Short mmCIF file of C-alpha atoms in Angstrom, two decimals:
data_model
loop_
_atom_site.label_atom_id
_atom_site.label_comp_id
_atom_site.label_asym_id
_atom_site.label_seq_id
_atom_site.Cartn_x
_atom_site.Cartn_y
_atom_site.Cartn_z
CA MET A 1 103.33 93.03 89.98
CA GLU A 2 100.85 92.32 92.76
CA ILE A 3 97.17 92.36 91.90
CA PHE A 4 94.63 93.10 94.64
CA GLY A 5 91.17 91.88 93.79
CA PHE A 6 88.95 88.83 93.73
CA GLU A 7 88.06 86.20 91.22
CA ILE A 8 84.79 86.01 89.27
CA SER A 9 85.07 83.06 86.88
CA ARG A 10 88.50 84.23 85.78
CA LYS A 11 92.07 83.11 86.24
CA LYS A 12 93.60 84.48 89.39
CA ASP A 13 96.34 86.44 87.67
CA GLU A 14 94.30 87.69 84.75
CA LEU A 15 93.24 91.30 84.42
CA ARG A 16 89.87 92.05 82.94
CA SER A 17 89.99 91.85 79.17
CA ILE A 18 87.34 93.66 77.17
CA GLU A 19 85.92 91.53 74.43
CA VAL A 20 86.95 92.88 71.06
CA SER A 21 84.45 92.62 68.24
CA LYS A 22 85.14 90.06 65.54
CA ALA A 23 85.15 92.92 63.05
CA PRO A 24 88.62 94.48 63.41
CA SER A 25 89.04 98.17 64.20
CA PHE A 26 92.03 100.46 64.56
CA VAL A 27 90.22 102.74 67.08
CA PRO A 28 90.33 101.81 70.80
CA PRO A 29 87.03 101.89 72.76
CA VAL A 30 86.21 105.24 74.34
CA GLU A 31 83.97 105.65 77.40
CA ASP A 32 82.94 108.62 79.51
CA ASP A 33 85.22 107.68 82.41
CA GLY A 34 88.28 109.41 80.97
CA THR A 35 90.45 106.28 81.14
CA PRO A 36 93.77 106.99 79.43
CA VAL A 37 94.69 104.57 76.66
CA ILE A 38 98.22 103.16 76.59
CA GLN A 39 99.88 100.64 74.31
CA GLN A 40 102.25 98.00 75.58
CA GLN A 41 102.75 94.28 75.80
CA PRO A 42 100.89 92.39 78.55
CA GLY A 43 102.71 92.08 81.87
CA GLY A 44 104.83 95.21 81.51
CA PHE A 45 104.92 97.69 84.38
CA ILE A 46 103.26 101.02 83.81
CA SER A 47 105.37 103.96 84.88
CA GLY A 48 103.87 107.12 86.32
CA GLY A 49 104.22 109.14 83.15
CA ALA A 50 102.39 106.56 81.05
CA TYR A 51 99.02 107.10 82.70
CA GLY A 52 99.39 110.78 83.60
CA SER A 53 96.92 112.86 81.58
CA TYR A 54 98.26 116.38 81.38
CA ILE A 55 96.04 119.34 80.73
CA ASP A 56 96.55 123.08 80.89
CA MET A 57 93.62 125.30 81.75
CA GLU A 58 94.39 128.97 82.43
CA GLY A 59 98.05 128.04 82.81
CA GLY A 60 97.75 126.80 86.41
CA ILE A 61 96.62 123.16 86.28
CA LYS A 62 98.93 120.54 84.83
CA ASN A 63 97.37 117.16 85.73
CA GLU A 64 94.29 115.56 87.25
CA VAL A 65 95.68 115.88 90.76
CA GLY A 66 95.92 119.63 90.34
CA LEU A 67 92.48 119.70 88.75
CA ILE A 68 90.80 117.92 91.67
CA THR A 69 92.73 120.04 94.16
CA ARG A 70 91.51 123.18 92.42
CA TYR A 71 87.92 121.94 92.52
CA ARG A 72 88.21 121.42 96.27
CA GLU A 73 89.67 124.89 96.76
CA ILE A 74 86.91 126.76 94.96
CA SER A 75 84.26 124.69 96.75
CA LEU A 76 85.31 126.56 99.92
CA ILE A 77 84.35 129.93 98.47
CA PRO A 78 81.13 130.90 100.33
CA GLU A 79 79.05 131.62 97.21
CA CYS A 80 80.24 128.42 95.53
CA ASP A 81 79.62 126.41 98.70
CA SER A 82 76.08 127.80 98.89
CA ALA A 83 75.37 126.75 95.30
CA ILE A 84 76.81 123.27 95.92
CA GLU A 85 74.64 122.89 99.01
CA ASP A 86 71.55 123.80 96.98
CA ILE A 87 72.43 121.11 94.44
CA VAL A 88 73.25 118.41 96.99
CA ASN A 89 70.16 119.17 99.08
CA GLU A 90 67.95 118.80 96.01
CA CYS A 91 69.57 115.47 95.06
CA ILE A 92 69.87 113.97 98.55
CA THR A 93 67.06 114.37 101.06
CA SER A 94 68.78 113.72 104.35
CA ASP A 95 65.81 114.64 106.57
CA SER A 96 63.29 112.37 104.88
CA GLN A 97 61.54 109.70 106.94
CA ASP A 98 61.55 107.39 103.93
CA LYS A 99 64.58 105.77 102.37
CA ILE A 100 66.94 108.20 100.69
CA VAL A 101 67.15 105.89 97.67
CA SER A 102 65.08 102.83 96.85
CA LEU A 103 65.27 100.16 94.18
CA ASP A 104 62.62 99.99 91.46
CA LEU A 105 62.34 96.58 89.76
CA ARG A 106 58.89 96.97 88.22
CA ASN A 107 60.24 96.70 84.68
CA VAL A 108 62.54 93.76 85.42
CA LYS A 109 61.15 90.39 84.36
CA LEU A 110 62.10 88.20 87.30
CA SER A 111 60.22 86.16 89.85
CA ASP A 112 59.09 87.81 93.05
CA SER A 113 61.48 85.68 95.11
CA ILE A 114 64.47 86.84 93.04
CA LYS A 115 63.29 90.46 93.27
CA ASN A 116 63.06 90.15 97.05
CA LYS A 117 66.61 88.85 97.19
CA ILE A 118 67.82 91.75 95.03
CA HIS A 119 66.08 94.21 97.34
CA ASP A 120 67.74 92.60 100.37
CA GLU A 121 71.18 92.75 98.77
CA PHE A 122 70.65 96.37 97.77
CA ASN A 123 69.77 97.25 101.37
CA HIS A 124 72.92 95.39 102.45
CA ILE A 125 75.02 97.51 100.07
CA LEU A 126 73.48 100.72 101.43
CA ALA A 127 74.29 99.52 104.95
CA LEU A 128 77.93 98.84 104.01
CA MET A 129 78.19 102.34 102.51
CA LYS A 130 76.40 103.80 105.56
CA PHE A 131 74.44 105.67 102.96
CA ASN A 132 71.65 106.80 105.25
CA GLN A 133 74.19 108.56 107.47
CA ASN A 134 76.81 109.65 104.91
CA SER A 135 74.77 110.17 101.73
CA HIS A 136 75.13 113.95 101.80
CA GLU A 137 78.91 113.82 102.24
CA LEU A 138 79.39 111.07 99.61
CA PHE A 139 77.31 112.87 97.01
CA ARG A 140 79.07 116.16 97.75
CA LYS A 141 82.50 114.54 97.35
CA TRP A 142 81.45 113.00 94.03
CA TYR A 143 80.04 116.29 92.76
CA ILE A 144 83.12 118.33 93.70
CA ASP A 145 85.78 115.84 92.59
CA GLY A 146 83.86 114.62 89.55
CA ARG A 147 84.56 110.99 90.50
CA ILE A 148 84.25 108.61 93.45
CA TYR A 149 85.89 105.22 94.09
CA PHE A 150 85.12 102.34 96.48
CA HIS A 151 87.18 99.25 97.21
CA LYS A 152 84.96 96.17 97.32
CA VAL A 153 86.40 94.04 100.12
CA VAL A 154 85.65 90.32 99.62
CA ASP A 155 86.71 87.43 101.84
CA GLY A 156 88.83 85.24 99.56
CA LYS A 157 88.02 82.15 101.62
CA ARG A 158 84.27 82.78 101.47
CA PRO A 159 83.56 84.64 98.21
CA LYS A 160 79.94 83.51 98.24
CA ALA A 161 79.41 85.71 101.30
CA GLY A 162 79.55 88.65 98.93
CA ILE A 163 80.95 92.08 99.70
CA VAL A 164 81.90 92.34 103.37
CA ASP A 165 83.08 95.94 103.38
CA LEU A 166 83.20 99.06 101.18
CA ARG A 167 86.04 101.53 101.65
CA ASN A 168 86.15 104.92 100.02
CA ILE A 169 89.34 105.69 98.05
CA ASP A 170 90.71 109.19 97.59
CA PRO A 171 90.57 110.01 93.84
CA LEU A 172 94.04 111.56 94.17
CA LYS A 173 95.49 108.10 94.86
CA ILE A 174 93.90 105.89 92.22
CA LYS A 175 93.80 105.87 88.45
CA LYS A 176 92.17 103.60 85.90
CA VAL A 177 94.28 102.56 82.92
CA ARG A 178 93.26 100.86 79.68
CA ASN A 179 95.97 98.89 77.89
CA VAL A 180 95.34 98.46 74.17
CA ILE A 181 97.24 95.71 72.40
CA LYS A 182 97.44 96.08 68.63
CA GLY A 183 98.44 93.72 65.89
CA LYS A 184 98.69 93.64 62.13
CA SER A 185 95.55 92.88 60.19
CA ASP A 186 95.81 89.83 57.92
CA LYS A 187 94.25 91.53 54.92
CA ALA A 188 94.79 95.26 55.19
CA GLY A 189 98.19 95.09 56.86
CA VAL A 190 97.36 97.94 59.28
CA ASP A 191 97.39 97.98 63.08
CA VAL A 192 94.04 96.84 64.54
CA ILE A 193 92.90 96.32 68.09
CA LYS A 194 93.56 92.74 69.21
CA GLN A 195 92.93 92.98 72.95
CA VAL A 196 92.02 95.60 75.56
CA GLU A 197 92.96 95.17 79.20
CA GLU A 198 91.81 97.35 82.09
CA PHE A 199 93.18 97.75 85.59
CA PHE A 200 93.53 100.32 88.34
CA VAL A 201 96.81 101.74 89.61
CA PHE A 202 96.90 102.77 93.27
CA ASN A 203 99.58 104.87 94.95
CA ASP A 204 99.10 105.78 98.59
CA LYS A 205 101.22 108.92 98.13
CA GLY A 206 99.17 110.18 95.21
CA PHE A 207 100.14 110.71 91.60
CA ASP A 208 102.19 113.87 91.76
CA LYS A 209 105.59 114.10 90.11
CA SER A 210 107.47 113.14 93.27
CA SER A 211 105.66 109.85 93.85
CA ALA A 212 104.46 108.71 90.42
CA ASN A 213 107.69 106.86 89.66
CA ASP A 214 108.82 105.80 93.13
CA GLY A 215 107.89 102.13 92.59
CA THR A 216 105.12 102.07 95.21
CA SER A 217 102.24 101.87 92.72
CA VAL A 218 100.29 98.61 92.66
CA LYS A 219 97.88 97.18 90.13
CA ILE A 220 94.33 96.45 91.23
CA ALA A 221 91.93 94.15 89.43
CA PRO A 222 89.00 96.16 88.03
CA GLU A 223 86.46 93.89 89.73
CA ALA A 224 87.77 95.04 93.10
CA VAL A 225 86.93 98.72 92.55
CA SER A 226 83.56 100.32 91.98
CA TYR A 227 83.45 103.87 90.75
CA THR A 228 81.45 106.45 88.86
CA THR A 229 82.44 109.74 87.27
CA SER A 230 80.62 112.91 86.30
CA GLY A 231 80.47 111.72 82.69
CA LEU A 232 81.89 115.06 81.51
CA LEU A 233 85.03 114.95 79.41
CA ASP A 234 87.56 117.41 78.13
CA TYR A 235 87.45 115.96 74.64
CA THR A 236 90.77 117.52 73.67
CA LYS A 237 92.60 115.43 76.29
CA ASN A 238 90.02 112.75 77.17
CA VAL A 239 90.18 113.75 80.84
CA VAL A 240 87.25 113.61 83.25
CA ILE A 241 86.25 117.07 84.43
CA GLY A 242 83.88 117.88 87.26
CA TYR A 243 80.71 119.92 87.34
CA LEU A 244 82.69 122.74 88.98
CA HIS A 245 84.87 123.07 85.91
CA LYS A 246 82.73 125.80 84.37
CA ALA A 247 82.90 127.77 87.61
CA LEU A 248 86.71 127.90 87.88
CA LYS A 249 87.17 131.16 86.02
CA THR A 250 84.05 132.82 87.43
CA ALA A 251 84.97 131.91 91.01
CA ASN A 252 88.43 133.42 90.52
CA GLN A 253 86.93 136.58 89.05
CA LEU A 254 84.47 136.89 91.92
CA SER A 255 87.23 136.54 94.52
CA MET A 256 89.39 139.15 92.77
CA MET A 257 86.46 141.57 92.44
CA GLU A 258 85.63 141.21 96.14
CA ASP A 259 89.25 141.87 97.15
CA ALA A 260 89.39 144.86 94.79
CA LEU A 261 86.14 146.19 96.24
CA VAL A 262 87.43 145.92 99.81
CA ILE A 263 90.69 147.63 98.90
CA TYR A 264 88.85 150.40 97.07
CA ARG A 265 86.45 150.95 99.96
CA ILE A 266 89.27 151.14 102.50
CA SER A 267 91.41 153.40 100.35
CA ARG A 268 88.58 155.75 99.35
CA ALA A 269 86.54 155.77 102.55
CA PRO A 270 88.71 158.15 104.67
CA GLU A 271 89.21 161.82 103.95
CA ARG A 272 92.89 162.31 103.29
CA ARG A 273 94.76 165.53 103.98
CA ILE A 274 97.28 167.47 101.93
CA PHE A 275 100.02 169.19 103.93
CA TYR A 276 101.83 172.03 102.20
CA ILE A 277 104.95 172.59 104.35
CA ASP A 278 106.75 175.89 104.09
CA VAL A 279 110.49 175.12 103.83
CA GLY A 280 111.56 178.71 103.34
CA ASN A 281 114.99 179.20 101.74
CA LEU A 282 116.41 175.91 102.93
CA PRO A 283 118.60 174.05 100.42
CA LYS A 284 117.06 171.11 98.69
CA ALA A 285 118.69 168.48 100.93
CA LYS A 286 117.80 170.38 104.10
CA ALA A 287 114.25 170.99 102.84
CA GLU A 288 113.71 167.26 102.12
CA GLN A 289 115.08 166.33 105.54
CA TYR A 290 112.83 168.86 107.27
CA LEU A 291 109.79 167.64 105.34
CA SER A 292 110.61 164.00 106.20
CA GLU A 293 110.91 164.83 109.91
CA VAL A 294 107.54 166.56 109.98
CA MET A 295 105.91 163.76 107.96
CA ASN A 296 107.24 160.97 110.20
CA LYS A 297 106.09 162.84 113.23
CA TYR A 298 102.43 163.15 112.27
CA ARG A 299 101.46 160.57 109.65
CA ASN A 300 99.71 157.19 110.14
CA LYS A 301 100.62 154.13 108.09
CA LEU A 302 97.87 151.58 107.58
CA VAL A 303 98.21 148.51 105.34
CA TYR A 304 95.39 146.25 104.12
CA ASN A 305 96.12 142.50 104.04
CA ALA A 306 94.12 140.89 101.19
CA ASP A 307 94.71 137.36 102.53
CA THR A 308 93.26 137.88 106.01
CA GLY A 309 91.12 140.98 105.41
CA GLU A 310 92.81 142.82 108.31
CA ILE A 311 94.11 146.36 108.55
CA LYS A 312 97.31 146.78 110.51
CA ASP A 313 99.76 149.53 111.31
CA ASP A 314 102.90 148.83 109.31
CA ARG A 315 105.47 151.59 109.34
CA ARG A 316 107.86 149.78 107.02
CA HIS A 317 105.87 150.36 103.82
CA MET A 318 104.02 153.22 102.16
CA SER A 319 100.25 152.91 102.25
CA MET A 320 97.41 154.07 100.03
CA LEU A 321 95.79 155.71 103.06
CA GLU A 322 98.60 158.15 103.81
CA ASP A 323 98.26 161.91 103.69
CA PHE A 324 100.09 163.93 101.07
CA TRP A 325 103.08 166.05 102.10
CA LEU A 326 104.26 168.68 99.63
CA PRO A 327 107.05 171.26 100.16
CA ARG A 328 106.38 174.94 99.46
CA ARG A 329 109.11 177.51 98.91
CA GLU A 330 109.36 180.95 100.41
CA GLY A 331 107.10 183.43 98.71
CA GLY A 332 104.17 181.03 98.61
CA ARG A 333 101.16 180.99 100.85
CA GLY A 334 102.96 179.37 103.76
CA THR A 335 102.03 176.12 105.47
CA GLU A 336 98.53 174.96 104.48
CA ILE A 337 96.36 171.88 105.14
CA THR A 338 93.53 170.90 102.82
CA THR A 339 91.27 167.84 102.72
CA LEU A 340 90.54 165.39 99.89
CA PRO A 341 86.92 164.09 100.04
CA GLY A 342 86.31 160.36 100.46
CA GLY A 343 84.63 158.13 97.88
CA GLN A 344 81.01 158.91 97.11
CA ASN A 345 80.00 155.67 95.28
CA LEU A 346 80.95 153.10 97.90
CA ALA A 347 77.45 151.57 97.94
CA GLU A 348 77.62 150.39 94.31
CA ILE A 349 78.25 146.65 94.08
CA GLU A 350 76.59 145.83 90.75
CA ASP A 351 79.78 144.21 89.45
CA ILE A 352 79.91 141.88 92.49
CA GLU A 353 76.27 140.89 92.00
CA TYR A 354 76.96 140.26 88.32
CA PHE A 355 79.72 137.75 89.07
CA LYS A 356 77.62 136.08 91.77
CA LYS A 357 74.82 135.50 89.29
CA LYS A 358 77.32 134.33 86.70
CA LEU A 359 78.74 131.84 89.20
CA TYR A 360 75.28 130.44 89.93
CA ARG A 361 74.49 130.18 86.22
CA SER A 362 77.77 128.33 85.62
CA LEU A 363 76.64 125.76 88.21
CA ASN A 364 73.11 125.51 86.73
CA VAL A 365 71.55 126.89 89.92
CA PRO A 366 68.68 129.41 89.48
CA THR A 367 69.87 132.93 90.25
CA SER A 368 66.57 133.62 91.99
CA ARG A 369 67.91 131.62 94.95
CA LEU A 370 70.36 134.44 95.62
CA GLU A 371 67.50 136.75 96.55
CA ALA A 372 66.80 136.61 100.29
CA ASP A 373 63.19 137.80 99.94
CA ASN A 374 62.31 135.23 97.28
CA GLY A 375 60.36 132.63 99.24
CA PHE A 376 59.55 129.09 98.21
CA ASN A 377 56.44 128.81 96.01
CA MET A 378 54.00 126.11 97.09
CA GLY A 379 51.34 127.08 94.53
CA ARG A 380 50.51 125.50 91.20
CA ALA A 381 53.26 123.71 89.35
CA SER A 382 52.61 125.96 86.34
CA GLU A 383 53.76 128.93 88.44
CA ILE A 384 57.23 127.46 88.95
CA SER A 385 59.83 129.33 86.92
CA ARG A 386 61.57 127.78 83.95
CA ASP A 387 64.91 128.02 85.77
CA GLU A 388 63.58 125.90 88.62
CA LEU A 389 62.24 123.36 86.15
CA LYS A 390 65.61 123.16 84.39
CA PHE A 391 67.30 122.85 87.77
CA ASN A 392 65.00 119.97 88.70
CA LYS A 393 65.91 118.14 85.49
CA PHE A 394 69.60 118.80 86.12
CA THR A 395 69.44 117.25 89.60
CA LYS A 396 67.64 114.21 88.15
CA ARG A 397 70.54 113.72 85.72
CA LEU A 398 72.99 113.97 88.61
CA GLN A 399 71.12 111.29 90.52
CA THR A 400 71.17 109.02 87.47
CA LYS A 401 74.92 109.45 87.03
CA PHE A 402 75.60 108.79 90.71
CA ALA A 403 73.33 105.71 90.71
CA ARG A 404 75.70 103.92 88.32
CA LEU A 405 77.74 103.21 91.46
CA PHE A 406 74.83 101.21 92.89
CA THR A 407 74.47 99.21 89.68
CA ASP A 408 78.10 98.09 89.72
CA LEU A 409 77.99 97.17 93.42
CA LEU A 410 74.72 95.30 92.96
CA ARG A 411 76.14 93.35 90.01
CA THR A 412 79.13 92.19 92.05
CA GLN A 413 76.92 91.16 94.96
CA MET A 414 74.49 89.23 92.72
CA VAL A 415 77.26 87.35 90.93
CA LEU A 416 79.20 86.48 94.09
CA LYS A 417 76.08 85.09 95.78
CA ASN A 418 75.01 83.19 92.63
CA ILE A 419 71.62 84.88 92.59
CA VAL A 420 71.99 85.79 88.91
CA SER A 421 74.85 85.44 86.48
CA GLY A 422 76.83 88.35 85.12
CA ALA A 423 75.26 87.98 81.67
CA GLU A 424 71.75 87.94 83.15
CA PHE A 425 72.41 91.05 85.20
CA ASP A 426 73.89 92.89 82.21
CA ALA A 427 70.75 92.08 80.24
CA MET A 428 68.42 93.56 82.86
CA LYS A 429 70.49 96.41 84.31
CA ASP A 430 69.01 98.96 81.91
CA PHE A 431 65.57 98.21 83.39
CA ILE A 432 66.70 98.78 86.99
CA HIS A 433 65.81 102.22 88.30
CA TYR A 434 66.58 104.07 91.52
CA ASP A 435 64.10 106.39 93.19
CA PHE A 436 65.61 109.19 95.25
CA ALA A 437 63.44 110.76 97.92
CA THR A 438 62.45 114.39 97.46
CA ASP A 439 61.31 116.98 99.97
CA ASN A 440 60.35 120.00 97.87
CA HIS A 441 56.96 118.49 96.87
CA PHE A 442 57.48 119.66 93.30
CA GLN A 443 56.83 116.21 91.85
CA GLU A 444 53.73 115.76 93.98
CA LEU A 445 52.35 119.15 92.93
CA LYS A 446 53.03 118.45 89.27
CA GLU A 447 51.41 115.01 89.32
CA GLY A 448 48.38 116.32 91.22
CA GLU A 449 47.87 119.11 88.72
CA ILE A 450 48.20 116.72 85.77
CA ILE A 451 45.55 114.39 87.24
CA ARG A 452 43.28 117.36 87.98
CA GLU A 453 43.51 118.63 84.42
CA ARG A 454 42.82 115.18 82.96
CA LEU A 455 39.77 114.72 85.15
CA ASP A 456 38.44 118.13 84.11
CA ILE A 457 38.77 117.16 80.44
CA LEU A 458 37.15 113.79 81.20
CA SER A 459 34.16 115.44 82.86
CA GLN A 460 33.66 117.63 79.78
CA ALA A 461 33.93 114.67 77.40
CA GLU A 462 31.76 112.33 79.47
CA SER A 463 28.55 113.18 77.56
CA PHE A 464 30.26 112.34 74.26
CA ILE A 465 31.52 108.87 75.31
CA GLY A 466 29.76 106.29 73.19
CA LYS A 467 28.86 108.85 70.55
CA TYR A 468 32.15 110.43 69.48
CA PHE A 469 34.65 108.79 71.86
CA SER A 470 35.07 105.18 72.86
CA ASP A 471 36.10 103.99 76.32
CA ASP A 472 39.40 102.78 74.92
CA TYR A 473 40.11 106.17 73.32
CA VAL A 474 39.34 108.01 76.59
CA ARG A 475 41.66 105.77 78.57
CA LYS A 476 44.52 106.05 76.10
CA HIS A 477 44.34 109.67 74.92
CA ILE A 478 42.62 111.59 77.74
CA LEU A 479 43.74 109.70 80.83
CA ARG A 480 47.00 108.71 79.10
CA PHE A 481 46.94 105.12 80.36
CA SER A 482 49.34 102.59 78.88
CA GLU A 483 48.25 99.09 77.86
CA ASP A 484 49.64 97.70 81.11
CA ASP A 485 47.84 100.39 83.13
CA ILE A 486 44.54 99.65 81.41
CA ALA A 487 44.83 95.92 82.07
CA ARG A 488 45.96 96.39 85.68
CA ILE A 489 43.31 98.99 86.54
CA GLN A 490 40.54 96.95 84.91
CA GLY A 491 41.64 93.92 86.89
CA GLU A 492 41.57 95.93 90.11
CA ILE A 493 38.09 97.27 89.28
CA ASP A 494 36.81 93.76 88.63
CA SER A 495 38.41 92.39 91.79
CA GLU A 496 36.87 95.15 93.89
CA GLY A 497 33.43 94.27 92.53
CA HIS A 498 32.56 97.53 90.79
CA SER A 499 30.24 97.49 87.81
CA GLU A 500 30.92 99.45 84.67
CA GLU A 501 28.50 102.10 85.93
CA GLY A 502 30.63 102.55 89.03
CA GLU A 503 28.09 101.00 91.42
CA ASP A 504 28.94 98.36 94.02
CA PHE A 505 27.45 94.92 93.63
#
């Protein structure tokens, strides 16, 4: 089995092995990446069925390939596409003059020279991803599919040059697999976890039933692939699901309701006629033939196509828009034509609006954004609705999940260039933050209002400082300064030459 990857202080033919705790356990490690767990001896080939995670939602989706395909299909529905655009535009500011994402190392305890090198390597990674040009498309793909993969291309002859290229991999063609090797415990005599190996399986034809077992799958070392998922799991099957998963049913209902509404409007809009044809004393067969001749001579046949939304003249099938032709025997009132009125409630679309709002709620987008006359509020932050505040927090969580991709790429680059070791990076990665640019000024408005309110309270408490409040209490509990902020600000005040009374020397 061929392994595509690169070496980071590991044997060339060795897959990554997760360190198992010295305390034995019979439960394999579980992460939020939905990696299927298999059990086999090392070196054995993994067939397509071994890593295929099958699920069944609403009876139409059988595996992850079908799940991702379904996500992509519903993303093309106009209402769903509009909601996705609102989410992506809030997370990725493509028209900002500043950097779309920047690295924050304030809480990392490293020298300034090392921090500068990390900043340079991070900018190099963004350049390889062409993030400034393709950030909107990359984030949209990750949000729709629920996962995104990149192949880290490294020159084997010059590994210290770091990552030379990043190539996006279609999630339909790659799968991560975790191989759990068990053994008998010495004391208890039960199966415990001895070793856990991870690797990726790539198949250029995808992982459908026709190509999963065709022998074209290759193993890829986990160090060669960087990826991040939505972090959402179907805990019954341990399968990664996307953020569109909650909208599957609602999007289908909305599409069906819209088709039903169009059909109802077309069928009920015209005024249909009822023809009572006098057939006299003709026998039944003759009367039916006469009625058919008259009907074929005068009637129109219109058919509505739900797939294309077109109305066409199709004389091969009966239509809902046809007139009614009824025979009438001798002794009746003779031939008569009456009219059935058209629909009177064609302007009612409350059910459509209901499913639109339900679709937006399923995607965590405020339903107020559906209203065309609801403009953007640039007033006080306290006037922003609770839905908008929840939506802002939701987009922040999305940015944090997506930024895990940067952390993995940055780790590989740091280790390959010997700037820091893998253990050192793992120790500080939780203190690395990523700042995404924003363009809705919500954060600026909120911070400005908070400072304004604190200064108002400070002005009211100023006469009581020294009598009921100390300077330290005011800084900590009114201005909400941390210990580091107090020390830094005091140092800046002293360096600028201000006295405690606020006068210049």
